[in-house]
Each structure stands twice: as C-alpha cells, then as structure tokens.
PDB file of C-alpha atoms and ligand atoms in Angstrom:
ATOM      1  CA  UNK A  98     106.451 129.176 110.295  1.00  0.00           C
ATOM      2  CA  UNK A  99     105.494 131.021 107.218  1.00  0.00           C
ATOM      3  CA  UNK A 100     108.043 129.048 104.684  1.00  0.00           C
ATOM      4  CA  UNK A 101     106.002 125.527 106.106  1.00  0.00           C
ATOM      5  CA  UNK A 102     102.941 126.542 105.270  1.00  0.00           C
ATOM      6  CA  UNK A 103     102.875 125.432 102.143  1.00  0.00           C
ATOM      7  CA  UNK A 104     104.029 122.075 102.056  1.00  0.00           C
ATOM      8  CA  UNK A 105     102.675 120.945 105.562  1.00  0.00           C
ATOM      9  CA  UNK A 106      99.302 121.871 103.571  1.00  0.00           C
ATOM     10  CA  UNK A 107     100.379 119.830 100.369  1.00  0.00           C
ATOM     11  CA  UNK A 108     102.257 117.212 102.535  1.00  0.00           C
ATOM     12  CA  UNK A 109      98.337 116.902 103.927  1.00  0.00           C
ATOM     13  CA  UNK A 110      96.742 116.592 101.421  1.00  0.00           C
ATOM     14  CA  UNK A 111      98.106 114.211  99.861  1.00  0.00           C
ATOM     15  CA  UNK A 112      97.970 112.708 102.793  1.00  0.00           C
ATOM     16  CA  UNK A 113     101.130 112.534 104.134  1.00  0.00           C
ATOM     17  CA  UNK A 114     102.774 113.252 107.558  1.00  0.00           C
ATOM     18  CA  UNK A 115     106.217 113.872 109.114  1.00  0.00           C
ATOM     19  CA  UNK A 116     107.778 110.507 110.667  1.00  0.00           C
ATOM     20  CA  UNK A 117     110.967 112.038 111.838  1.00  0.00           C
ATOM     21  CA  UNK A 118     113.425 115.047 111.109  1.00  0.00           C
ATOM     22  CA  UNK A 119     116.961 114.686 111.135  1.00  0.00           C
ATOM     23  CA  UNK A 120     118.521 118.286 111.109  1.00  0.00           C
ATOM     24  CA  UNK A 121     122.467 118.505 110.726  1.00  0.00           C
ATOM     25  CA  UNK A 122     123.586 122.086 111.264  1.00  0.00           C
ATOM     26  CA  UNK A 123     127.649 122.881 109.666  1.00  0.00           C
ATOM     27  CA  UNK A 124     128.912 125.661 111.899  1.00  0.00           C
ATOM     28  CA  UNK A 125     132.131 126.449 112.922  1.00  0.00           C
ATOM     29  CA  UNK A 126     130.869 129.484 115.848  1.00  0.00           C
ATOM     30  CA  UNK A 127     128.820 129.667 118.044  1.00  0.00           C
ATOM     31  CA  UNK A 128     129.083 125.937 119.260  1.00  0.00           C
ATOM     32  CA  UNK A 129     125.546 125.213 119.092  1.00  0.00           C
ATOM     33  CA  UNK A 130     125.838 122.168 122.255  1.00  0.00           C
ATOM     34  CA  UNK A 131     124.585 124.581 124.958  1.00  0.00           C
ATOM     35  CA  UNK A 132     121.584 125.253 122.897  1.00  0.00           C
ATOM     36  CA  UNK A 133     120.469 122.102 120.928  1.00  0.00           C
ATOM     37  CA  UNK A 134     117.682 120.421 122.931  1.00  0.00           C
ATOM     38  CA  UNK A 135     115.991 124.199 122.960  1.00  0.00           C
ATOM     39  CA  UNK A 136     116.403 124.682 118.999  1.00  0.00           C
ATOM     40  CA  UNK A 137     115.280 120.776 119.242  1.00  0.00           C
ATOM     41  CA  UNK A 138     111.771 121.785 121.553  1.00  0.00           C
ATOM     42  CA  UNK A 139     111.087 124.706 119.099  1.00  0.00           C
ATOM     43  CA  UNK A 140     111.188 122.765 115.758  1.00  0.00           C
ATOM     44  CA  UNK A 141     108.932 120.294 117.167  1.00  0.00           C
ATOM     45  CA  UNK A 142     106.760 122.165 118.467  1.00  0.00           C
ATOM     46  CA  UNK A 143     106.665 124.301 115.243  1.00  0.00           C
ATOM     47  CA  UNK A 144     106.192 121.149 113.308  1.00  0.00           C
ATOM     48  CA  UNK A 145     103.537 119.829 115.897  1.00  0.00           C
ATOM     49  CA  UNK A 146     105.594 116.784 116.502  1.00  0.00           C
ATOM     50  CA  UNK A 147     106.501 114.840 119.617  1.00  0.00           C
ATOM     51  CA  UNK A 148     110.242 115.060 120.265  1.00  0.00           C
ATOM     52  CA  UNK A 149     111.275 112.044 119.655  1.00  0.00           C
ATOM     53  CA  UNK A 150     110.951 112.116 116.389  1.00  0.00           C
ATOM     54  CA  UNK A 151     113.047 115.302 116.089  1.00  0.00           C
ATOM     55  CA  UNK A 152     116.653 114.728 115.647  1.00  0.00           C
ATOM     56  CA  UNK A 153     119.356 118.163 115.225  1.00  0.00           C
ATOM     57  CA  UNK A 154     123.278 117.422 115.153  1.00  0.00           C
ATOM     58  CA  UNK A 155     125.751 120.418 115.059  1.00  0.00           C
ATOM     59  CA  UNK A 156     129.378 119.724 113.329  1.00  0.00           C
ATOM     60  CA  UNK A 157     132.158 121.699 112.521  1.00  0.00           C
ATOM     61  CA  UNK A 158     133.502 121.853 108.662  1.00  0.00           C
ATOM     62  CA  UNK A 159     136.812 121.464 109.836  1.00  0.00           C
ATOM     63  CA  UNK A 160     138.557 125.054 107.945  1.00  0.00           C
ATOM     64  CA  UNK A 161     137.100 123.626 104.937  1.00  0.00           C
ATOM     65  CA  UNK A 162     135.326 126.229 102.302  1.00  0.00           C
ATOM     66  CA  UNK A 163     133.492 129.258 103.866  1.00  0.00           C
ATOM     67  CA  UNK A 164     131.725 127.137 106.526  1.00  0.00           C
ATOM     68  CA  UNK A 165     135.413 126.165 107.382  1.00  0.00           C
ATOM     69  CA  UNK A 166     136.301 129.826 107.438  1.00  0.00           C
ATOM     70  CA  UNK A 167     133.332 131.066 109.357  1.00  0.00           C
ATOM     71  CA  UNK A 168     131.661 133.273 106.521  1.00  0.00           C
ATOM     72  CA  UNK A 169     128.452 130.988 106.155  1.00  0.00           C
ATOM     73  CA  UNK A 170     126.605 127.901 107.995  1.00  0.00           C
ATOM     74  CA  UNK A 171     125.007 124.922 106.333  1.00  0.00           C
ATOM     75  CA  UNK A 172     122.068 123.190 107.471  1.00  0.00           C
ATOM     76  CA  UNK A 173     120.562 119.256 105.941  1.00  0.00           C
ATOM     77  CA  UNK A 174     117.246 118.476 107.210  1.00  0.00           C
ATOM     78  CA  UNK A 175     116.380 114.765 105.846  1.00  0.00           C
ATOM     79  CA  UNK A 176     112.350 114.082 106.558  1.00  0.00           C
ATOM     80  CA  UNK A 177     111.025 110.890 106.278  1.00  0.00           C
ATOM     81  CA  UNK A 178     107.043 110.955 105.231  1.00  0.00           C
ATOM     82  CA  UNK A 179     104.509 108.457 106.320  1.00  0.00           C
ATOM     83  CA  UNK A 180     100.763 107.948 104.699  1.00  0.00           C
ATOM     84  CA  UNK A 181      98.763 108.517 106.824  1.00  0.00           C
ATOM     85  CA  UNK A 182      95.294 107.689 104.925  1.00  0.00           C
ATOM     86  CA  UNK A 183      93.962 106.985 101.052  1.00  0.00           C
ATOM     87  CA  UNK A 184      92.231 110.042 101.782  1.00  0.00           C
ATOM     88  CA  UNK A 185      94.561 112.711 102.743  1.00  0.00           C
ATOM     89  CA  UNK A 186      93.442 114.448 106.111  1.00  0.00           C
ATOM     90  CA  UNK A 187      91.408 111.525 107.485  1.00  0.00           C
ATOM     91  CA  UNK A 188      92.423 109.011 110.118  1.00  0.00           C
ATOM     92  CA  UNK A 189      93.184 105.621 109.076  1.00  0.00           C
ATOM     93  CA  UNK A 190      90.149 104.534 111.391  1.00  0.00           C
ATOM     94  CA  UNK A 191      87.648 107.243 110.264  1.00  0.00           C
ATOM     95  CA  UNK A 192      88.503 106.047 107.002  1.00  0.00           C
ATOM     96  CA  UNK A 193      88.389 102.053 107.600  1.00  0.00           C
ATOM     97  CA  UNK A 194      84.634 103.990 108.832  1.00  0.00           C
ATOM     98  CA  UNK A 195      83.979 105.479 106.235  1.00  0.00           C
ATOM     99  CA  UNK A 196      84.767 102.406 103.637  1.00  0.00           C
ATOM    100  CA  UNK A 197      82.736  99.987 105.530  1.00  0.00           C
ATOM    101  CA  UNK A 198      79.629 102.897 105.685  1.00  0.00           C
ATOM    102  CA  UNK A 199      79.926 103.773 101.998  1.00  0.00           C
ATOM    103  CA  UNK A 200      79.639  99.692 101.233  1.00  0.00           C
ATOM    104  CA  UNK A 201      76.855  99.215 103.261  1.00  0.00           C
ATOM    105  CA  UNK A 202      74.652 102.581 103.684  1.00  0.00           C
ATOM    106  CA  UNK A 203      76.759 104.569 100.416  1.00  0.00           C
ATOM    107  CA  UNK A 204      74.214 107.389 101.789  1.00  0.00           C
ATOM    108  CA  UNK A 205      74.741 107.521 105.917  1.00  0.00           C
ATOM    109  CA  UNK A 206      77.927 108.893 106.559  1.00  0.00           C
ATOM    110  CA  UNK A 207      78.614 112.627 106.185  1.00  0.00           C
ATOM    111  CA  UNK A 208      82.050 112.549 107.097  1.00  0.00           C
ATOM    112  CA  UNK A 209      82.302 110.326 103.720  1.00  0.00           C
ATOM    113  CA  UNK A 210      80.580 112.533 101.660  1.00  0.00           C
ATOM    114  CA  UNK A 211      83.303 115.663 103.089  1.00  0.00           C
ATOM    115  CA  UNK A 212      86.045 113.290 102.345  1.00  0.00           C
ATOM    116  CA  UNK A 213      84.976 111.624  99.379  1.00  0.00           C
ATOM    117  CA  UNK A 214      86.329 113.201  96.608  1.00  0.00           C
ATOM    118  CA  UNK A 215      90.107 114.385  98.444  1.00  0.00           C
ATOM    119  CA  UNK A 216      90.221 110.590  98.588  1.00  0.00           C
ATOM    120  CA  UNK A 217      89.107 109.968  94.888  1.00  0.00           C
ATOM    121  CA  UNK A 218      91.279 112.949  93.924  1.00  0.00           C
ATOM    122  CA  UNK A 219      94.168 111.546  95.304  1.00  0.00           C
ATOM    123  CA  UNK A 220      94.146 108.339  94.102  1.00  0.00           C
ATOM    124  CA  UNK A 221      93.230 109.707  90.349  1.00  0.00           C
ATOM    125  CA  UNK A 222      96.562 111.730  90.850  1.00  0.00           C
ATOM    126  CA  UNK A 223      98.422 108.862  91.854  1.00  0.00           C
ATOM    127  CA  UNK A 224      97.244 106.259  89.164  1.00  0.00           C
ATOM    128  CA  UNK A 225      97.827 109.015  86.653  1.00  0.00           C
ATOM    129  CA  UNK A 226     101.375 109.511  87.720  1.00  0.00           C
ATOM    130  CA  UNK A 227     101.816 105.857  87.273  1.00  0.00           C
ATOM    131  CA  UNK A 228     100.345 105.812  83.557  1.00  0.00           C
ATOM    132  CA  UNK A 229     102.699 108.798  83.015  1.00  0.00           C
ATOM    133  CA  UNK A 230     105.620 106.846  84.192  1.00  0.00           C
ATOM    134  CA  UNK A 231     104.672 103.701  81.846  1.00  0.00           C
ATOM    135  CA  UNK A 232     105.422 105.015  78.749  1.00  0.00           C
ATOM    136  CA  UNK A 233     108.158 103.254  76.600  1.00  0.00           C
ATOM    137  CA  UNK A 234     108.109 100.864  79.228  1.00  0.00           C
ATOM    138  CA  UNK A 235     107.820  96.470  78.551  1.00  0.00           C
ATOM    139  CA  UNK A 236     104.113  96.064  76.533  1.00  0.00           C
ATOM    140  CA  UNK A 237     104.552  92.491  78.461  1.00  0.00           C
ATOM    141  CA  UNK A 238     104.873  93.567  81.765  1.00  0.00           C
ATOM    142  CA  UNK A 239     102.060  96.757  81.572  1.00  0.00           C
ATOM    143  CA  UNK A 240      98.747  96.659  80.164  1.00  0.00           C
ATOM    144  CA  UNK A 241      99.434 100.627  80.008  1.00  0.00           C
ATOM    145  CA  UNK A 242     102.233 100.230  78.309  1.00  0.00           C
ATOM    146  CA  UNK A 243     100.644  97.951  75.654  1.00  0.00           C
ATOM    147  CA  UNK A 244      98.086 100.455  75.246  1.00  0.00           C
ATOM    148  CA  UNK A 245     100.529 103.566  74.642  1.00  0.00           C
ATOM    149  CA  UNK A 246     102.059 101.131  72.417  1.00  0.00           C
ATOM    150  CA  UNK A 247      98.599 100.257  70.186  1.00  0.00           C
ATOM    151  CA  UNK A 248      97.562 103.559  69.969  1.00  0.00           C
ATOM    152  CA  UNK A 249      95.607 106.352  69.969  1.00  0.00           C
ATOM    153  CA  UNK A 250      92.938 104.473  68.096  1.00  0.00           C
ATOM    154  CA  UNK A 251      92.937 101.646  70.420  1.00  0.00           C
ATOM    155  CA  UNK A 252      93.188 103.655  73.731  1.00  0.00           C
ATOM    156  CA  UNK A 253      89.673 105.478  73.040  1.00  0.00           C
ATOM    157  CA  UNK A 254      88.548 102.172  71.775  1.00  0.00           C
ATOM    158  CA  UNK A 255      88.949 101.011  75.400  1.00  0.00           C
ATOM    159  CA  UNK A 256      87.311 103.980  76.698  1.00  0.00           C
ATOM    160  CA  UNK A 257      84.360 103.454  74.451  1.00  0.00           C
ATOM    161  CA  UNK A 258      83.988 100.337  75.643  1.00  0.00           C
ATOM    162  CA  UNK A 259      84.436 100.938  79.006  1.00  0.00           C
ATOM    163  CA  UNK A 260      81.614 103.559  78.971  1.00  0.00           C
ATOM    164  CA  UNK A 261      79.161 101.372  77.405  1.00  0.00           C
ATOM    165  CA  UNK A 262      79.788  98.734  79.903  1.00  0.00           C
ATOM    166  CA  UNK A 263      79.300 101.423  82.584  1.00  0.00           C
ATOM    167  CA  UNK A 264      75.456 102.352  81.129  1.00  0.00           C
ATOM    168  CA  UNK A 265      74.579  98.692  80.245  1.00  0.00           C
ATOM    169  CA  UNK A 266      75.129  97.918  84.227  1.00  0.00           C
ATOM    170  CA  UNK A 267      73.647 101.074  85.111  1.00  0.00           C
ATOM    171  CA  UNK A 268      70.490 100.274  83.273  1.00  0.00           C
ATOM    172  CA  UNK A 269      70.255  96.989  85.130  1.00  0.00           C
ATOM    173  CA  UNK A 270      70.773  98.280  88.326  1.00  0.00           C
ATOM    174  CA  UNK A 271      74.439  96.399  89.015  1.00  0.00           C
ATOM    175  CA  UNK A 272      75.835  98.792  91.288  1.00  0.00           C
ATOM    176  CA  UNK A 273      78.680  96.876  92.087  1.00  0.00           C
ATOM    177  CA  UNK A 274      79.504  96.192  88.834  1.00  0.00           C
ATOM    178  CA  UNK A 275      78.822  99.919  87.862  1.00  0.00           C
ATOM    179  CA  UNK A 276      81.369 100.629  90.457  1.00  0.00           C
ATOM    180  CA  UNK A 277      84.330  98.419  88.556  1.00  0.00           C
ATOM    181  CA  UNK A 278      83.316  99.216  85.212  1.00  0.00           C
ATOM    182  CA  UNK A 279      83.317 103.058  86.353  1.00  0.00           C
ATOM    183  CA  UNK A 280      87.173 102.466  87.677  1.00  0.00           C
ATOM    184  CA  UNK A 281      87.812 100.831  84.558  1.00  0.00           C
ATOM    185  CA  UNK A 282      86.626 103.805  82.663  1.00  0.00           C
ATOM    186  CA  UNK A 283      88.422 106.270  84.832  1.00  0.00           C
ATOM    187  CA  UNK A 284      91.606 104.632  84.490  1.00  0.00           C
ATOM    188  CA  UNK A 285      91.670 103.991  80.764  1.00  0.00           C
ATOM    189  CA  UNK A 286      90.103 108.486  80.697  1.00  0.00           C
ATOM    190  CA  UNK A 287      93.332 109.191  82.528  1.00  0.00           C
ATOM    191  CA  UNK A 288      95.321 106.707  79.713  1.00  0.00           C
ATOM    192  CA  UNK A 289      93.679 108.793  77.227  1.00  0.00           C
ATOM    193  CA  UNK A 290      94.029 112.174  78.076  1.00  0.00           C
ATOM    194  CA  UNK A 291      98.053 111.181  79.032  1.00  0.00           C
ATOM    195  CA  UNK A 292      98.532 109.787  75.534  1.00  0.00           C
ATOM    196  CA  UNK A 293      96.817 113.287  74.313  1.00  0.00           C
ATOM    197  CA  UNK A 294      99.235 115.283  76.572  1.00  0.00           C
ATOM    198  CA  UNK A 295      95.971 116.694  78.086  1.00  0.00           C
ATOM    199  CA  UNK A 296      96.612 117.620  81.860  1.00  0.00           C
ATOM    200  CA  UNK A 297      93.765 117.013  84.611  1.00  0.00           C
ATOM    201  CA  UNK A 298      93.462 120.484  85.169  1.00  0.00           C
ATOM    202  CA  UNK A 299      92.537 120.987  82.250  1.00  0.00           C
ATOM    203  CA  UNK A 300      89.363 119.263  82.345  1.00  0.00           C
ATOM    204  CA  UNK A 301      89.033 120.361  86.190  1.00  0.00           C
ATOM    205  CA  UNK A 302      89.406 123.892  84.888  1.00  0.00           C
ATOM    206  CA  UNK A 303      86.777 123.241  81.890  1.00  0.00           C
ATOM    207  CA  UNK A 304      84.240 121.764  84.355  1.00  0.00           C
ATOM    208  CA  UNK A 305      85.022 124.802  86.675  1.00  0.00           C
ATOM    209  CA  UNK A 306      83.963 126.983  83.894  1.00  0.00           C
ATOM    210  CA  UNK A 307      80.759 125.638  83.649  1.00  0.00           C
ATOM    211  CA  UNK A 308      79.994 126.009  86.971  1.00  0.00           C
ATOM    212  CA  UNK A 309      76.728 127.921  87.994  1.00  0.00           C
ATOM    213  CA  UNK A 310      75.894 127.899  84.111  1.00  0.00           C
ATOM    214  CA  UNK A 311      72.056 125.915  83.606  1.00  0.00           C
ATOM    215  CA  UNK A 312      72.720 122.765  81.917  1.00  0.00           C
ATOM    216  CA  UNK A 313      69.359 122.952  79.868  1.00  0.00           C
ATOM    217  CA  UNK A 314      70.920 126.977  78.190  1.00  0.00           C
ATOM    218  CA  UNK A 315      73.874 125.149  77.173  1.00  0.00           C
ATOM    219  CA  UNK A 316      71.967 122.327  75.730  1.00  0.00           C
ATOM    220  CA  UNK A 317      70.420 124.662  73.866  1.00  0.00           C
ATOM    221  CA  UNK A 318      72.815 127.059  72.449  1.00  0.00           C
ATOM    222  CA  UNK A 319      74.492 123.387  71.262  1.00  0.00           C
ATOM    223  CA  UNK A 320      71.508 122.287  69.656  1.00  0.00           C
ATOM    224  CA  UNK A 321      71.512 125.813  68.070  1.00  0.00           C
ATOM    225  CA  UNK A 322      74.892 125.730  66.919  1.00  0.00           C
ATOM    226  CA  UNK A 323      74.728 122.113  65.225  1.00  0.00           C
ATOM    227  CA  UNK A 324      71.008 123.580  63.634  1.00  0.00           C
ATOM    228  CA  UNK A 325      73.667 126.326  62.264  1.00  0.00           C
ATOM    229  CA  UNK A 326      76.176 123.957  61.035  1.00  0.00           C
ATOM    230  CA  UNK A 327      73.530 121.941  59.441  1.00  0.00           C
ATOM    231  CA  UNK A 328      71.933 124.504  57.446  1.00  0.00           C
ATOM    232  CA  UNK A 329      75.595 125.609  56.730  1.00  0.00           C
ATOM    233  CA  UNK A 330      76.196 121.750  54.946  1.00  0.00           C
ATOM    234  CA  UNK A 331      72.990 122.191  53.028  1.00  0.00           C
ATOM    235  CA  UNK A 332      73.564 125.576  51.560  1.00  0.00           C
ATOM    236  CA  UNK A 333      76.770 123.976  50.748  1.00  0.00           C
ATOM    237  CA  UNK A 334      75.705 120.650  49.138  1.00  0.00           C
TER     238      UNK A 334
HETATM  239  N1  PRT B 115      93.449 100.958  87.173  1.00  0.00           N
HETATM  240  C1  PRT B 115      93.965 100.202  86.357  1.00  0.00           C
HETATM  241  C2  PRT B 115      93.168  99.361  85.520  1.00  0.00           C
HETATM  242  N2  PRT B 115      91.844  99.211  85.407  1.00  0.00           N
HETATM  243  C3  PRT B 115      91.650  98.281  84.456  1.00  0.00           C
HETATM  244  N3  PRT B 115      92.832  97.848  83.971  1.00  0.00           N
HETATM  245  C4  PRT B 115      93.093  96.829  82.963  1.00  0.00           C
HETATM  246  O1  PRT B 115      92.317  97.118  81.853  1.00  0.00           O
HETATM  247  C5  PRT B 115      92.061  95.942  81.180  1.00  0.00           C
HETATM  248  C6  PRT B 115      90.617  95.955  80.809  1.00  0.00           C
HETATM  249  O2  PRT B 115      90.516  95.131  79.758  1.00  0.00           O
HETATM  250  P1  PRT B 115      89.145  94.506  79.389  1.00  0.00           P
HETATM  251  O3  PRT B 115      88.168  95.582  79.154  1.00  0.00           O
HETATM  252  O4  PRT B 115      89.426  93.571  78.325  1.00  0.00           O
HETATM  253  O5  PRT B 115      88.791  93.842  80.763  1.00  0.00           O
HETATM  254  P2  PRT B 115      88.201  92.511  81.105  1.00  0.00           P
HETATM  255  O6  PRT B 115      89.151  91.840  82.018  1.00  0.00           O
HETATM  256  O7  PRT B 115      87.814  91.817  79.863  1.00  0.00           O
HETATM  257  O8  PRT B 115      86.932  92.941  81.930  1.00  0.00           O
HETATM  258  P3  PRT B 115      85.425  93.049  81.521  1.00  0.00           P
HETATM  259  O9  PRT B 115      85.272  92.841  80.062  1.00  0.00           O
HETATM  260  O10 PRT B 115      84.786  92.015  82.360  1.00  0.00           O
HETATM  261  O11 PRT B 115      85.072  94.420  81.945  1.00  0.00           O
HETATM  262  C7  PRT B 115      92.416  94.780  82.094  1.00  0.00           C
HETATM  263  O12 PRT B 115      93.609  94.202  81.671  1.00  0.00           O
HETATM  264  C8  PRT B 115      92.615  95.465  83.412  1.00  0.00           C
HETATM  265  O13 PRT B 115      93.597  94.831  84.202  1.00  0.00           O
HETATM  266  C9  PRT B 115      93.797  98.508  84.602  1.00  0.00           C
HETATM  267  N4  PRT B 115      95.142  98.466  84.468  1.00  0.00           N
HETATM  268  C10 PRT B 115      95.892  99.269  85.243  1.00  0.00           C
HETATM  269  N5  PRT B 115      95.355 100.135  86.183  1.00  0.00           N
HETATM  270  C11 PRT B 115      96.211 101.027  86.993  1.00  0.00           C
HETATM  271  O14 PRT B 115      97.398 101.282  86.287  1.00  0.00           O
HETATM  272  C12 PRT B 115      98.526 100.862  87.054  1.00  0.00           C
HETATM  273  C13 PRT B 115      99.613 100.359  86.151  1.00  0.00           C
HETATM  274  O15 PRT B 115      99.207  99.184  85.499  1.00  0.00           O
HETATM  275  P4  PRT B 115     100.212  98.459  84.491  1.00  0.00           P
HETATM  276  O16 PRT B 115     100.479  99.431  83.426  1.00  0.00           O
HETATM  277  O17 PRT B 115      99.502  97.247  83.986  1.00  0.00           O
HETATM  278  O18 PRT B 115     101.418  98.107  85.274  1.00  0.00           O
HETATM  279  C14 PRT B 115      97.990  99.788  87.988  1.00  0.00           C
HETATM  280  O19 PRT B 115      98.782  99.669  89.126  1.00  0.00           O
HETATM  281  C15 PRT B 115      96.615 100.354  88.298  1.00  0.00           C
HETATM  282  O20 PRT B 115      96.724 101.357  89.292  1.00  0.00           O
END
C-alpha cells in the first residue's frame, strides 16, 4: 500500500488513472489456482478498482533458471493508463464545467479557481516536453524546430514580440486576444528557457523565493543597486 503511494499520487496528478492490470506471477510452488480470484479481490481493492479490470495469471517456468528451480518467483504487472481530465484530479464533466464557466463568468466558479493552475501546470509540462523532444528535428515540419534552429537571438526575439503583443491587447481591453497572445508567449518562454537549458523549477523555485517578500522593498533595494552601479560608471568614466 505504502510502495503505491507515490505514483497513484503522480499518476493523479497528471491526471491519469488505471484502465486495467494484467499481473503474471512465474512460480513453480505453491500453485497459486486455489488462491487467485482472492489475491485478484485484494489488488483491486487496494488499487480502488472494479474487478474487471484486474487481470492475475500464475505460470510455471518450466525447470528453467531459479524460478525453474524454485529459489525465486517472478511477477509482470503491465498497466494500461487512461486521462482522465486536462486538469489532473477533476472529472471530465466538472471540467467541460469549469471551461464553459471560465468563458463566460472567468470569475463564478470556485472549483475553477482550485483547479486552475494543476490544469495550466500540466499542460505547461506537457508542451514543454514536446519542445524538448523537437530539437534536431525537420525545421519544415516544426515551427520549434525552426526556432532551435535560428537561434538564440531569434527565439527571445519571438518572446519579445510576443510580450508586446500581450500589453498592446491588454491596454485595449482584448481579452480574448490577451488570452492567445498570452499562450503564444508562454509557449515561445518555455522555447526559451529549453534552448537555455533552464529547467521550470527553476523559475518555480525563484518565484518561491520571493514569496511573502513586499514587492515595493525589492523595488527598492533594485533601484538602489542600479543608483550604485551608476555612480560606480561615473567614478569610472
Ligand atoms: N503552443 C504552441 C505555439 N504557440 C504559437 N506557436 C507558433 O508560433 C508562431 C507565432 O508566430 P507569429 O508570431 O508570427 O504568429 P502569427 O501567426 O503571425 O500571429 P500574430 O502575429 O497574429 O500573433 C506560429 O507559427 C504559431 O503556430 C506555437 N507552436 C507550437 N506550439 C506547441 O508546440 C508543439 C509543437 O509544435 P511544432 O514544433 O510546430 O510541431 C505544438 O503541438 C504546440 O503544443
């Protein structure tokens, strides 16, 4: 119970669940025939799943190796995953829900604002793994790949742009289009800090550190240091 802890919880949330088990267990002794449809009830109900989708065969290694010779067992468990959601732990319906409320009252639902960012989370983590996977692939067949192929220069060129699109819909109130330019931003962030070899965390980790710390102090003790660096150049000059 212990040992699935841990990936039921990151099976979850990434929001994933068991379809169906298929358990083979190599053993020459005991003959496990008498007991299979009890081993069968416990895993599922470990697992929480209904039985049908809980499948255990016994076989024998016929004298081959140690299983053959009775000094160890050997067990295959094969577990097909289904999504369940874009959003991890929520239902597919609670989430059709929470779409539809988000589009037309972005602040009624609370459920949405508890899910909201597992469900952005998730999908960063996904289109990041994607970007990953694109490099030294076609520059014809991936816009990613054309941009790992153009450069460093280029890539933050993108995200330049992208940002400045973001604040010149912002500042006339296009929400929707705020919303596309803001994916487009995110995505070519990600393409960025993958060409940099920067990892998420990182920045989660950086943004964690600031946590609880007054915005306006840190503005501050900036504006401070570049006053410092300043009178630095002049002495210099
Ligand atoms: N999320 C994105 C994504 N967002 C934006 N873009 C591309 O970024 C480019 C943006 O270029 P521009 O700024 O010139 O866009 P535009 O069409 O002129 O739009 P505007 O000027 O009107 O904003 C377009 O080609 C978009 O298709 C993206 N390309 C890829 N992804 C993700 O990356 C994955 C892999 O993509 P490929 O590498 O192309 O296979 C995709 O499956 C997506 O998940």
């Amino acid at each position: 119970m212990f040992l699935w802890r841990q990936p039921e919880g990151l099976m979850q949330q990434r929001g994933y669940r068991v379809a169906n088990l298929d358990v083979t267990v190599i053993l020459e002794r005991p003959k496990l025939a008498p007991h299979k449809e009890q081993i069968r009830q416990n895993i599922a109900k470990l697992l929480g799943l209904p039985l049908d989708q809980v499948n255990l065969k016994a076989k024998t290694h016929e004298k081959v190796d140690s299983i053959g010779e009775n000094r160890s067992v050997g067990c295959h468990a094969v577990v097909l995953l289904e999504r369940t959601t874009m959003a991890g732990n929520l239902s597919e319906t609670t989430q059709n829900t929470m779409v539809n409320d988000v589009n037309s009252h972005p602040e009624s639902s609370e459920e949405w604002k508890e899910g909201v960012f597992d469900y952005l989370s998730a999908t960063l983590e996904r289109v990041y793994g994607v970007i990953q996977s694109r490099r030294g692939a076609n520059p014809e067949a991936s816009w990613t790949a054309k941009l790992f192929s153009k450069g460093r220069h280029k890539i933050a060129q993108k995200v330049g742009e992208e940002a400045l699109e973001v604040a010149l819909d912002a500042v006339q109130n296009r929400s929707e289009r705020v919303v596309e330019e803001s994916a487009d931003l995110l995505y070519h962030l990600l393409v960025l800090w993958a060409d940099m070899g920067i990892q998420p965390a990182q920045v989660a980790a950086e943004l964690e550190k600031r946590e609880g710390k007054s915005g306006l102090q840190e503005k501050m003790k900036r504006n401070e240091r570049k006053d410092e660096t300043r009178l630095e150049d002049m002495l210099q000059n």
